[in-house]
Amino acid sequence: MQLTTKAIDAITADKQREIADDGCKGLCLVVLPSGTKSWAYRYRNKAGRQCRIPLGLYNNGREAD
């Protein structure tokens, strides 16, 4: 999925969901049932295990509460 502002704002989830960005390998959007959205980077380490680094919240230019 191409993660544009319009697409991200329309995403909802009834359980935790990770959506990969087709335009950037490893980048994904984490969507929680509460509506919170955040960015993360997924990669495999030297042992082949999948790892995730949280990058921060998605707030579409709105100030954090």
CSV table of C-alpha atoms in Angstrom, one decimal:
chain,number,residue,atom,x,y,z
A,1,MET,CA,0.0,0.0,0.0
A,2,GLN,CA,1.2,3.5,-0.8
A,3,LEU,CA,1.1,5.3,2.6
A,4,THR,CA,-0.1,8.8,1.7
A,5,THR,CA,-1.7,11.2,4.2
A,6,LYS,CA,-5.1,10.5,2.7
A,7,ALA,CA,-4.7,6.7,2.8
A,8,ILE,CA,-3.3,6.8,6.4
A,9,ASP,CA,-6.1,9.0,7.7
A,10,ALA,CA,-8.7,6.5,6.4
A,11,ILE,CA,-7.1,3.4,8.0
A,12,THR,CA,-8.9,1.9,11.1
A,13,ALA,CA,-8.2,-1.4,12.9
A,14,ASP,CA,-10.1,-3.6,15.2
A,15,LYS,CA,-6.8,-5.2,16.3
A,16,GLN,CA,-3.2,-4.2,16.0
A,17,ARG,CA,-2.2,-4.0,12.4
A,18,GLU,CA,1.0,-3.3,10.6
A,19,ILE,CA,0.9,-2.0,7.0
A,20,ALA,CA,4.0,-2.0,4.9
A,21,ASP,CA,4.8,1.0,2.7
A,22,ASP,CA,5.4,-0.1,-0.9
A,23,GLY,CA,7.6,3.0,-1.5
A,24,CYS,CA,10.1,2.4,1.2
A,25,LYS,CA,11.4,-1.1,2.1
A,26,GLY,CA,11.1,-1.8,5.8
A,27,LEU,CA,8.9,1.1,6.7
A,28,CYS,CA,5.5,0.3,8.2
A,29,LEU,CA,2.6,2.0,9.9
A,30,VAL,CA,1.4,0.4,13.1
A,31,VAL,CA,-2.3,1.0,13.7
A,32,LEU,CA,-3.9,0.3,17.1
A,33,PRO,CA,-7.6,-0.2,17.9
A,34,SER,CA,-7.5,3.0,19.9
A,35,GLY,CA,-6.8,4.9,16.7
A,36,THR,CA,-3.1,5.6,17.5
A,37,LYS,CA,-0.8,5.3,14.5
A,38,SER,CA,2.9,5.1,14.6
A,39,TRP,CA,5.9,4.5,12.3
A,40,ALA,CA,8.3,1.6,12.6
A,41,TYR,CA,11.2,0.1,10.6
A,42,ARG,CA,11.3,-3.7,10.2
A,43,TYR,CA,14.5,-5.6,9.2
A,44,ARG,CA,16.2,-8.9,9.7
A,45,ASN,CA,19.4,-9.1,11.9
A,46,LYS,CA,22.5,-11.1,11.0
A,47,ALA,CA,20.9,-14.2,12.6
A,48,GLY,CA,17.8,-13.9,10.4
A,49,ARG,CA,15.5,-12.8,13.2
A,50,GLN,CA,12.9,-10.1,12.4
A,51,CYS,CA,13.4,-6.9,14.4
A,52,ARG,CA,11.4,-3.7,14.6
A,53,ILE,CA,12.6,-0.2,15.6
A,54,PRO,CA,9.8,2.2,16.6
A,55,LEU,CA,10.3,5.6,14.9
A,56,GLY,CA,7.5,7.8,16.4
A,57,LEU,CA,3.8,8.7,16.2
A,58,TYR,CA,1.9,9.7,13.2
A,59,ASN,CA,-0.1,12.8,13.9
A,60,ASN,CA,-0.7,14.4,10.5
A,61,GLY,CA,0.6,17.8,11.6
A,62,ARG,CA,-1.6,17.9,14.7
A,63,GLU,CA,-0.1,18.7,18.0
A,64,ALA,CA,0.2,15.8,20.5
A,65,ASP,CA,-2.2,15.8,23.4
